[in-house]
Coordinates of C-alpha atoms and ligand atoms in Angstrom, one line a residue:
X1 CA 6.8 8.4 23.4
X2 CA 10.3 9.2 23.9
X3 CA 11.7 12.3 21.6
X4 CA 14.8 10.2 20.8
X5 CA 12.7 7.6 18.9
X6 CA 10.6 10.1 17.2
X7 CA 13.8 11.7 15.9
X8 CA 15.0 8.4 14.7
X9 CA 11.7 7.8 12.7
X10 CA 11.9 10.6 10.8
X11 CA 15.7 10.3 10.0
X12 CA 14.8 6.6 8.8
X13 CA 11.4 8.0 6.9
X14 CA 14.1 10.7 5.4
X15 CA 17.4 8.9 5.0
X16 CA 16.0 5.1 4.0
X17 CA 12.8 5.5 3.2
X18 CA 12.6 8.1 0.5
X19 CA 16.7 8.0 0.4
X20 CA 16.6 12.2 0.0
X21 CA 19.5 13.0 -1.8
X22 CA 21.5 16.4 -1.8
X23 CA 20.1 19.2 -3.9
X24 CA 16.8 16.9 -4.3
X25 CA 13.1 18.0 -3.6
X26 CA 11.4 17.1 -1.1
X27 CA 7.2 16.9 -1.0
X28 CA 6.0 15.8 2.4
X29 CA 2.0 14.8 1.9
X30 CA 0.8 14.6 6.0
X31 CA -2.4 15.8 8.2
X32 CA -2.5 18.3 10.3
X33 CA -2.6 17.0 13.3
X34 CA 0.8 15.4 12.6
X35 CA 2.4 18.8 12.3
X36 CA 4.9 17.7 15.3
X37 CA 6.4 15.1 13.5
X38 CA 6.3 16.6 9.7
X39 CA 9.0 19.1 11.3
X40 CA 11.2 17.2 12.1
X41 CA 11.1 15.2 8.9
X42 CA 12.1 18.7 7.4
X43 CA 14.7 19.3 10.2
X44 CA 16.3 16.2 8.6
X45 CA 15.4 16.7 5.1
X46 CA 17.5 20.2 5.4
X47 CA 20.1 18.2 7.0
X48 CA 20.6 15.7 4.7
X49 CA 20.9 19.0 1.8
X50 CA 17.4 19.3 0.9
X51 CA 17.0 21.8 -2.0
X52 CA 13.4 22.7 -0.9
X53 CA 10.8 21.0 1.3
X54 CA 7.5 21.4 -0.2
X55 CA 4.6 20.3 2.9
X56 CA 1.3 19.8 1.3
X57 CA -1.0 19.7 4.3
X58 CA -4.9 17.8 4.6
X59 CA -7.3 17.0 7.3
X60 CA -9.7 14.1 7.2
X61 CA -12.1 16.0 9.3
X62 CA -12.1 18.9 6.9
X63 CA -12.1 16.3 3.6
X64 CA -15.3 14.5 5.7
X65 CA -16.8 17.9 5.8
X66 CA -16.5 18.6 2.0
X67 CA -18.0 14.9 1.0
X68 CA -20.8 15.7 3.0
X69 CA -21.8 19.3 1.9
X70 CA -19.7 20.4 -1.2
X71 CA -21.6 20.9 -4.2
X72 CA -22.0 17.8 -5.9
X73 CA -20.1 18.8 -9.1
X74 CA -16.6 19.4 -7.8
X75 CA -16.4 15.4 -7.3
X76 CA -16.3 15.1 -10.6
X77 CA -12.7 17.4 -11.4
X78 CA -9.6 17.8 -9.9
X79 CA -8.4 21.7 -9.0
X80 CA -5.6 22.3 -12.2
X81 CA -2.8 23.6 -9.9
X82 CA -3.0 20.9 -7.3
X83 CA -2.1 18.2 -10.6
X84 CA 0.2 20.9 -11.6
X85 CA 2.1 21.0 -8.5
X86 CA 2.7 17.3 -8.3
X87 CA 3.5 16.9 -11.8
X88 CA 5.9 19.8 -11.7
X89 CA 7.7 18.5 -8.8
X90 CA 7.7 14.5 -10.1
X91 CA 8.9 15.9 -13.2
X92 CA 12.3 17.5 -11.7
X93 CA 12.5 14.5 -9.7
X94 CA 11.3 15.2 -6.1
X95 CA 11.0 12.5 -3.6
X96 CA 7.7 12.0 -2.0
X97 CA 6.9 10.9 1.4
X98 CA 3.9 10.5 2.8
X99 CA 2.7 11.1 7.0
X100 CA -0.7 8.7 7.2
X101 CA -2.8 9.0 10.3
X102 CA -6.1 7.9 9.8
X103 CA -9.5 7.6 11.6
X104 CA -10.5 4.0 10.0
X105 CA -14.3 5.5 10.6
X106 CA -13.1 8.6 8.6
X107 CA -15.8 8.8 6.0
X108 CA -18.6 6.9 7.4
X109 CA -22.0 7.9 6.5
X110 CA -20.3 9.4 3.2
X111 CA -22.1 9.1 -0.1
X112 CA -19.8 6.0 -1.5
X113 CA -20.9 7.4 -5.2
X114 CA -19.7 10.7 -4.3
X115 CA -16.1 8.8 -3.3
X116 CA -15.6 7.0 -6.7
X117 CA -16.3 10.1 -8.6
X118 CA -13.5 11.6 -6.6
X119 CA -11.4 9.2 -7.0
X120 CA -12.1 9.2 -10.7
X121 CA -11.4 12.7 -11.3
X122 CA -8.1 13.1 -8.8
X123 CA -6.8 9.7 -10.5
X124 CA -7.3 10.3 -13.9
X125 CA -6.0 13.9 -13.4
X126 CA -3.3 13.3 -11.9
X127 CA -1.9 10.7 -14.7
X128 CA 1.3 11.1 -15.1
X129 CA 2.3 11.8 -11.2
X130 CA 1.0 7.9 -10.5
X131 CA 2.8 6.9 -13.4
X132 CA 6.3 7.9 -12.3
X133 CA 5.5 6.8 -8.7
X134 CA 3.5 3.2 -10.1
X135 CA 7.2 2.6 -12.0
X136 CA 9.2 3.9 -9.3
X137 CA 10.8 7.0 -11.6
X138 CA 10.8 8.7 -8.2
X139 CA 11.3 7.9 -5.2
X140 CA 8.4 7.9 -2.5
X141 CA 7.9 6.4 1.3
X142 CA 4.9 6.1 3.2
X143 CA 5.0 5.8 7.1
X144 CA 2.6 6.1 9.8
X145 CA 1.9 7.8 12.9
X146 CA -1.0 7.3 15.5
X147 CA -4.1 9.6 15.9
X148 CA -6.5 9.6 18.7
X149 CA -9.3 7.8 16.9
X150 CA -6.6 5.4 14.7
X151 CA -5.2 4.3 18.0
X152 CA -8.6 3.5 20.5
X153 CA -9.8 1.3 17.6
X154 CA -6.9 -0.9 17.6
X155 CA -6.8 -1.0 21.4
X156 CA -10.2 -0.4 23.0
X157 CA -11.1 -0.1 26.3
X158 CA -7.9 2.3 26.7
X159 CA -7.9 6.2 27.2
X160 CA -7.1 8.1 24.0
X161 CA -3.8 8.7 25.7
X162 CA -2.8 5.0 27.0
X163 CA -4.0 3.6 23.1
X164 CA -2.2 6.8 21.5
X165 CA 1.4 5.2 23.5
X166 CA 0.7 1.7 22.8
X167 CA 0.2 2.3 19.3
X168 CA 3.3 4.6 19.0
X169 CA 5.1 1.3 20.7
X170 CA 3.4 -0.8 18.2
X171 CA 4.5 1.2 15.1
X172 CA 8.0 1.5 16.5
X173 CA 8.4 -2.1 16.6
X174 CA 7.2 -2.7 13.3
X175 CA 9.5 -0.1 11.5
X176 CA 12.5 -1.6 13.5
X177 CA 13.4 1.6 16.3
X178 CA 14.2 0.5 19.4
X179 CA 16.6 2.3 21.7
X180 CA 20.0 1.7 21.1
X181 CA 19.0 0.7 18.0
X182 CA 20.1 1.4 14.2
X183 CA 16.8 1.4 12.8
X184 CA 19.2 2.1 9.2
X185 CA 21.5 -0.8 9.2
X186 CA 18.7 -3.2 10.6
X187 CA 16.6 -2.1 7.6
X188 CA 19.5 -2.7 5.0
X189 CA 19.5 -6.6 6.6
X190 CA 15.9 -7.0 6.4
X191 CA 15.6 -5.4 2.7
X192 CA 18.0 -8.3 2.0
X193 CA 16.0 -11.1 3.4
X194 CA 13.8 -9.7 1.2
X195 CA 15.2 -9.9 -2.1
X196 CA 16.8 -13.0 -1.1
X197 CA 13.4 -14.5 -0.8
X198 CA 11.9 -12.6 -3.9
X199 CA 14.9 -14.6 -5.9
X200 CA 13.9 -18.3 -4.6
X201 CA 10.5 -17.4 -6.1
X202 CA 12.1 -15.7 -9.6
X203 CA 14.3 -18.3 -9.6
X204 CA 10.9 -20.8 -9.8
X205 CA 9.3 -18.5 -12.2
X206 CA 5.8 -20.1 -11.7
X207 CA 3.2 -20.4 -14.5
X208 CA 0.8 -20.4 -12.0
X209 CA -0.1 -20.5 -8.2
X210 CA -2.8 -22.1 -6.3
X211 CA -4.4 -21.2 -3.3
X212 CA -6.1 -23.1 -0.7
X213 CA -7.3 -23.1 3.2
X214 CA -10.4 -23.8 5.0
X215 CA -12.2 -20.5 4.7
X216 CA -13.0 -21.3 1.3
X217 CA -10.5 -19.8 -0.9
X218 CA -9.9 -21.9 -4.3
X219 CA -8.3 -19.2 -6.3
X220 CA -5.7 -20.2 -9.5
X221 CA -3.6 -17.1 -10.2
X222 CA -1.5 -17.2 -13.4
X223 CA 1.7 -15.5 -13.9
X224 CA 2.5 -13.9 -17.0
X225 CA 6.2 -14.9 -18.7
X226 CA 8.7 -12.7 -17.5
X227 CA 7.1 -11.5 -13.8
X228 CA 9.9 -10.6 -11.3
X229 CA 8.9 -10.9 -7.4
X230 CA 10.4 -8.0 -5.7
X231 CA 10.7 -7.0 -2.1
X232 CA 11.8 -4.3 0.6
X233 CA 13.8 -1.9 -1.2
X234 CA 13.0 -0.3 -4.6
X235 CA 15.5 1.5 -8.0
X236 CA 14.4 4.9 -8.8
X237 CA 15.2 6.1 -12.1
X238 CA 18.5 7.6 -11.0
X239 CA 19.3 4.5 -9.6
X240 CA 18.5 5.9 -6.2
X241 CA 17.2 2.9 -3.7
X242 CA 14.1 3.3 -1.8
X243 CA 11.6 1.6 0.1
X244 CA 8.4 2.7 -0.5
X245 CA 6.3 1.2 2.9
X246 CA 7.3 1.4 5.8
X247 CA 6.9 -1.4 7.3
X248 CA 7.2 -3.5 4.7
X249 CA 7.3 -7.6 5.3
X250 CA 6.1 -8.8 1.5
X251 CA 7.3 -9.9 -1.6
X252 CA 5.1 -9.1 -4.6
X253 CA 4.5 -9.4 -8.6
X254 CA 2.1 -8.8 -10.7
X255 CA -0.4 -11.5 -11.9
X256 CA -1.3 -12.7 -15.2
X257 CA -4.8 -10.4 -16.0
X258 CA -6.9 -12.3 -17.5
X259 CA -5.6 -15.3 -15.1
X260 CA -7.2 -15.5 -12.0
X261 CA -10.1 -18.0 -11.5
X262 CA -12.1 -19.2 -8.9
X263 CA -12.8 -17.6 -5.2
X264 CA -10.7 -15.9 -2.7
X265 CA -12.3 -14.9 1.1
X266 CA -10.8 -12.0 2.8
X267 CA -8.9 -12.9 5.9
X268 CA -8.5 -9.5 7.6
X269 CA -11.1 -6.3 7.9
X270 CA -10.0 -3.7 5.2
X271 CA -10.6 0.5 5.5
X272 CA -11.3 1.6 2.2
X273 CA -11.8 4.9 2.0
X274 CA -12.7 5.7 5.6
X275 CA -15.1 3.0 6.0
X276 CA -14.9 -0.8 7.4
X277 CA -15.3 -3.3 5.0
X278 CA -15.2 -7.3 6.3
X279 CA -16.0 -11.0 5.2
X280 CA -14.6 -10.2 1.3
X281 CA -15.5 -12.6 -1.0
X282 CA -14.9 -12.0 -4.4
X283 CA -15.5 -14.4 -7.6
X284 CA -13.3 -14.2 -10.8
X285 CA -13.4 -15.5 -14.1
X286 CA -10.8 -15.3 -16.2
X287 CA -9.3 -12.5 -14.6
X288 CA -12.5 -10.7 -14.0
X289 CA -14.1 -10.3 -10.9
X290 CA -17.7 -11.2 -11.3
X291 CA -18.9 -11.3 -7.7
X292 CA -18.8 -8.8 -5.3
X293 CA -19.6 -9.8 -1.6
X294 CA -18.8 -8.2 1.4
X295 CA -20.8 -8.8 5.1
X296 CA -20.0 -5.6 5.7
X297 CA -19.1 -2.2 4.0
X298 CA -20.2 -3.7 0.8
X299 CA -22.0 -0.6 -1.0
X300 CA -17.9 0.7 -0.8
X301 CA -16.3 -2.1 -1.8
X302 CA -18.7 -2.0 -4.9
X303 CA -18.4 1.3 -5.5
X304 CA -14.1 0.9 -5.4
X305 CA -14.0 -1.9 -8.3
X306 CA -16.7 0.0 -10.0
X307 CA -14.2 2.9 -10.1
X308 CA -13.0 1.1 -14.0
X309 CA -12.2 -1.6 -16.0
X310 CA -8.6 -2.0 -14.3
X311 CA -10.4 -2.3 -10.8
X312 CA -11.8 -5.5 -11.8
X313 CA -8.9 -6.9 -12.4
X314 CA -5.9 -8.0 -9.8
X315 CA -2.5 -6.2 -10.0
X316 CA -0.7 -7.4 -7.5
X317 CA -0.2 -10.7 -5.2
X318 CA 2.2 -10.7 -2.2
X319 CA 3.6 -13.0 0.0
X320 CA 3.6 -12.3 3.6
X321 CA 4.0 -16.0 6.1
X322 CA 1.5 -16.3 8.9
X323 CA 4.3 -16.3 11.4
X324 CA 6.2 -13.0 10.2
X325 CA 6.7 -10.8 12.8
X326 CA 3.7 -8.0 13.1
X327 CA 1.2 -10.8 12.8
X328 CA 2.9 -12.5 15.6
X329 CA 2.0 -9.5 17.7
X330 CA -1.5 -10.3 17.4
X331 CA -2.8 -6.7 16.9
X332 CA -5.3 -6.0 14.0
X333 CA -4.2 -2.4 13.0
X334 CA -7.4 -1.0 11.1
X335 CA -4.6 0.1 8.6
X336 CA -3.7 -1.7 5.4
X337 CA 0.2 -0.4 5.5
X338 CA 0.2 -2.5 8.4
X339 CA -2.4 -5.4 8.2
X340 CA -1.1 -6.2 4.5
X341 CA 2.2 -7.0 5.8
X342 CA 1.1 -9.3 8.4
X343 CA -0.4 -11.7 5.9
X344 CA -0.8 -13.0 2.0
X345 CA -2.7 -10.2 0.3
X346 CA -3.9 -9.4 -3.3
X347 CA -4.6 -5.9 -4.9
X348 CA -7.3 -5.7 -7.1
X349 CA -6.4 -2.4 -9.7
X350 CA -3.2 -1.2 -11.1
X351 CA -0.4 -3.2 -10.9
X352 CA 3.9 -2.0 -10.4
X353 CA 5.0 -2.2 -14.3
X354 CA 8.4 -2.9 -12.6
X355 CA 6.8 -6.6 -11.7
X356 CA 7.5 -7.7 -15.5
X357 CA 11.1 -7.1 -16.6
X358 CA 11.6 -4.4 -18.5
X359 CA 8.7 -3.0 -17.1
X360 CA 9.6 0.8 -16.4
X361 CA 10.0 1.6 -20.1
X362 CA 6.9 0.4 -21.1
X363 CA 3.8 2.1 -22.4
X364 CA 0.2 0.9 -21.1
X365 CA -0.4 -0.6 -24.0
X366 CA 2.8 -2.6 -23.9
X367 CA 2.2 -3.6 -20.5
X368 CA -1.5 -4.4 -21.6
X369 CA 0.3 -6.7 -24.2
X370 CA 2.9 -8.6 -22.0
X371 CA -0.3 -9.7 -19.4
X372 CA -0.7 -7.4 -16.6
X373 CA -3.2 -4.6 -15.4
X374 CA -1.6 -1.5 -16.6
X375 CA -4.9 0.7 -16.6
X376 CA -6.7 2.0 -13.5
X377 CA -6.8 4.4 -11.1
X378 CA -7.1 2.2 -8.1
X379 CA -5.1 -0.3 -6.2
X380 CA -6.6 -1.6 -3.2
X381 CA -4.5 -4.2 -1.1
X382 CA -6.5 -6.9 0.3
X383 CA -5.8 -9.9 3.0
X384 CA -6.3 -13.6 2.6
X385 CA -3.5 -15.6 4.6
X386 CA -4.4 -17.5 7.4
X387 CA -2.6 -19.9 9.4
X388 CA -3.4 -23.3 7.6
X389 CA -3.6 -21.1 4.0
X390 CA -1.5 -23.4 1.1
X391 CA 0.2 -22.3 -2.0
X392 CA 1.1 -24.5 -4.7
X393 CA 3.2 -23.1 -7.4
X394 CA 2.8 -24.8 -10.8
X395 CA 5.7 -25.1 -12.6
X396 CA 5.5 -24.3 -17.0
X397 CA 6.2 -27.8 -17.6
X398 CA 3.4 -28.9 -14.7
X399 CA 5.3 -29.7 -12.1
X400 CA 3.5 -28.6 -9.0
X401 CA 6.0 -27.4 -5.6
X402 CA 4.9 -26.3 -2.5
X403 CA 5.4 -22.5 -2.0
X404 CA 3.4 -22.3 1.3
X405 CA 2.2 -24.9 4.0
X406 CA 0.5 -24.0 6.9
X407 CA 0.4 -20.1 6.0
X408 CA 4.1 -20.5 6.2
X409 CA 6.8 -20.3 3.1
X410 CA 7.7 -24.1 2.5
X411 CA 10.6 -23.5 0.0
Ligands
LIG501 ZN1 1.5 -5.5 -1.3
LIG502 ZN1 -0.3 -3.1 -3.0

């Protein structure tokens, strides 16, 4: 891949996607195999008048290693100064970008109990971090970058090196960097198609939705009163802008709890947690899902809504159409950043307090009160759009309008 694109992806990760302001932090979460491209994001984070560049580093191999042999207590607490150094720097306002570059076969063959107790522990722990980041008080980004493993599942048959290139070609398209290009000013146009469309769909503001196509979904999602769809870019408390996935093709709110009933079939394979999980089908009753299926990966897709209450609830449902442009290119990323905006996805666990207005001020109790999922420590995206997938939003007074047709928007 060409340096001069590289360059441009980290001064669009830096400029638009966490919008690093002078004198601000910033905390860069990345393996460490992407140590190449984390610095230049620094190179450009000083440029821009970073105060400090914190670089908190990982490796999936090493993390693999641990769930395998660590004692079996430490998945059951979080170390005190990692929480403290995330909460210390959310507190004094640092932006937070993260560098993903996983192997979707990551954590195969790991104990799945061992993974929810983690998750537990590092959620619940680290409270008040996802809180400022779940209400966008901070601003935070995460991109993408290829790995050798990532990169000859999407494309087999290739040499690490060939899939490696195609995949850095892939991303590059999907984020908008061409050369010649402005990847900045075409993201300002796209984050307004965005909202543009998020507004048709407050401007409806739907009692309900329901969905439809021939895989089997039959799924009636409510929306509580005062739910705002949002899209592309994102307020941070200082009334900063930023876009918090990059790429980002959705609009999204938050549905009504304890509204959601009937059944709703996965469209896409899903990694969770370093493992493959396909043919989702998931039953829910008033709000609550009370049927786990899953052809395959099932023990971990149990295990993930088993994490608490919240995770058997939805919190989010976005809007992506069928013929958006990275499902038009026809590649199946093995990465939910990517795959969820290439079609209609749900997220069962904590939902964005910003998708009901007034949102951000609100306690978890009030947010509890006003209808959505305020409480858990998960939120896993899902898929379910297909090509012939239908949408009908019903109106408060019952009238029922067509909000997709043929996996397409239709108003
Ligand atoms: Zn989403
Ligand atoms: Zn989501």
């Amino acid at each position: 891949m060409k340096d001069e694109l590289l360059r441009e992806y980290a001064r669009l990760a830096v400029r638009r996607g966490v919008n690093l302001q002078k004198g601000q932090k910033l905390v860069i979460r990345a393996g460490v195999d992407s140590a190449f491209f984390v610095r230049l994001l620094v190179g450009e984070a000083y440029a821009v008048g970073a105060r400090d560049v914190v670089v908190w580093w990982s490796d999936e191999r090493i993390a693999r290693e641990r769930y395998l042999h660590a004692d079996a207590d430490v998945f059951d607490a979080a170390y005190p100064w990692q929480v403290l150094a995330f909460d210390q720097l959310s507190e004094e306002g640092a932006a937070f970008l993260s560098v993903l570059s996983s192997d979707p076969a990551a954590f195969v063959g790991v104990d799945p109990d061992r993974i929810r107790r983690f998750s537990v522990a590092y959620g619940k722990a680290n409270e008040k971090f996802y809180a400022r980041m779940m209400a966008s008080r901070i601003p935070w980004s995460i991109v993408a970058i290829p790995c050798a493993p990532w990169a000859e599942k999407v494309f087999p048959g290739k040499t690490a090196d060939e899939a490696k290139e195609l995949l850095w070609d892939a991303i590059f398209r999907t984020v908008r960097i061409r050369e010649g290009g402005d990847a900045v000013a075409e993201w300002a146009a796209h984050c307004d198609r965005l909202t543009e469309q998020a507004g048709k769909l407050n401007g409806c503001a739907f009692a309900a939705l329901r969905y439809e196509n021939a895989l089997g979904t039959r799924l009636t999602v409510e929306l509580p009163e005062g739910h705002l769809w949002a899209g592309g870019s994102e307020t941070d408390a200082r009334g900063t802008t930023f876009i918090a996935n990059m790429p980002t093709e959705e609009i999204f709110t938050a549905p009504k709890r304890n509204g959601v009933n009937g059944v709703v079939y996965s469209s896409k394979p899903l990694v969770l947690n370093g493992n493959l999980v396909e043919g989702i089908r998931l039953t829910f009753s008033n709000g609550r899902i009370t049927d786990v299926h899953a052809d395959k990966g099932e023990e971990y897709l149990k295990a993930e809504i088993a994490l608490d209450e919240g995770a058997h609830y939805l919190g989010e449902v976005a809007l992506v159409p069928y013929h958006s442009p990275i499902s038009e290119s026809g590649i199946l990323f093995y990465d939910t950043l990517f795959d969820e905006n290439a079609s209609c996805h749900f997220a069962f666990g904590e939902a964005y307090p910003t998708c009901i207005e007034g949102g951000a001020d609100l306690s978890k109790e009030e947010l509890l009160a006003r209808g959505i999922n305020a409480e858990s420590n998960t939120h896993v995206d899902f898929m379910v759009g297909t090509a012939d997938l239908s949408i009908i939003g019903i109106t408060r007074d019952g009238k029922e309008i067509p909000v997709f047709r043929n996996g397409d928007f239709a108003i």
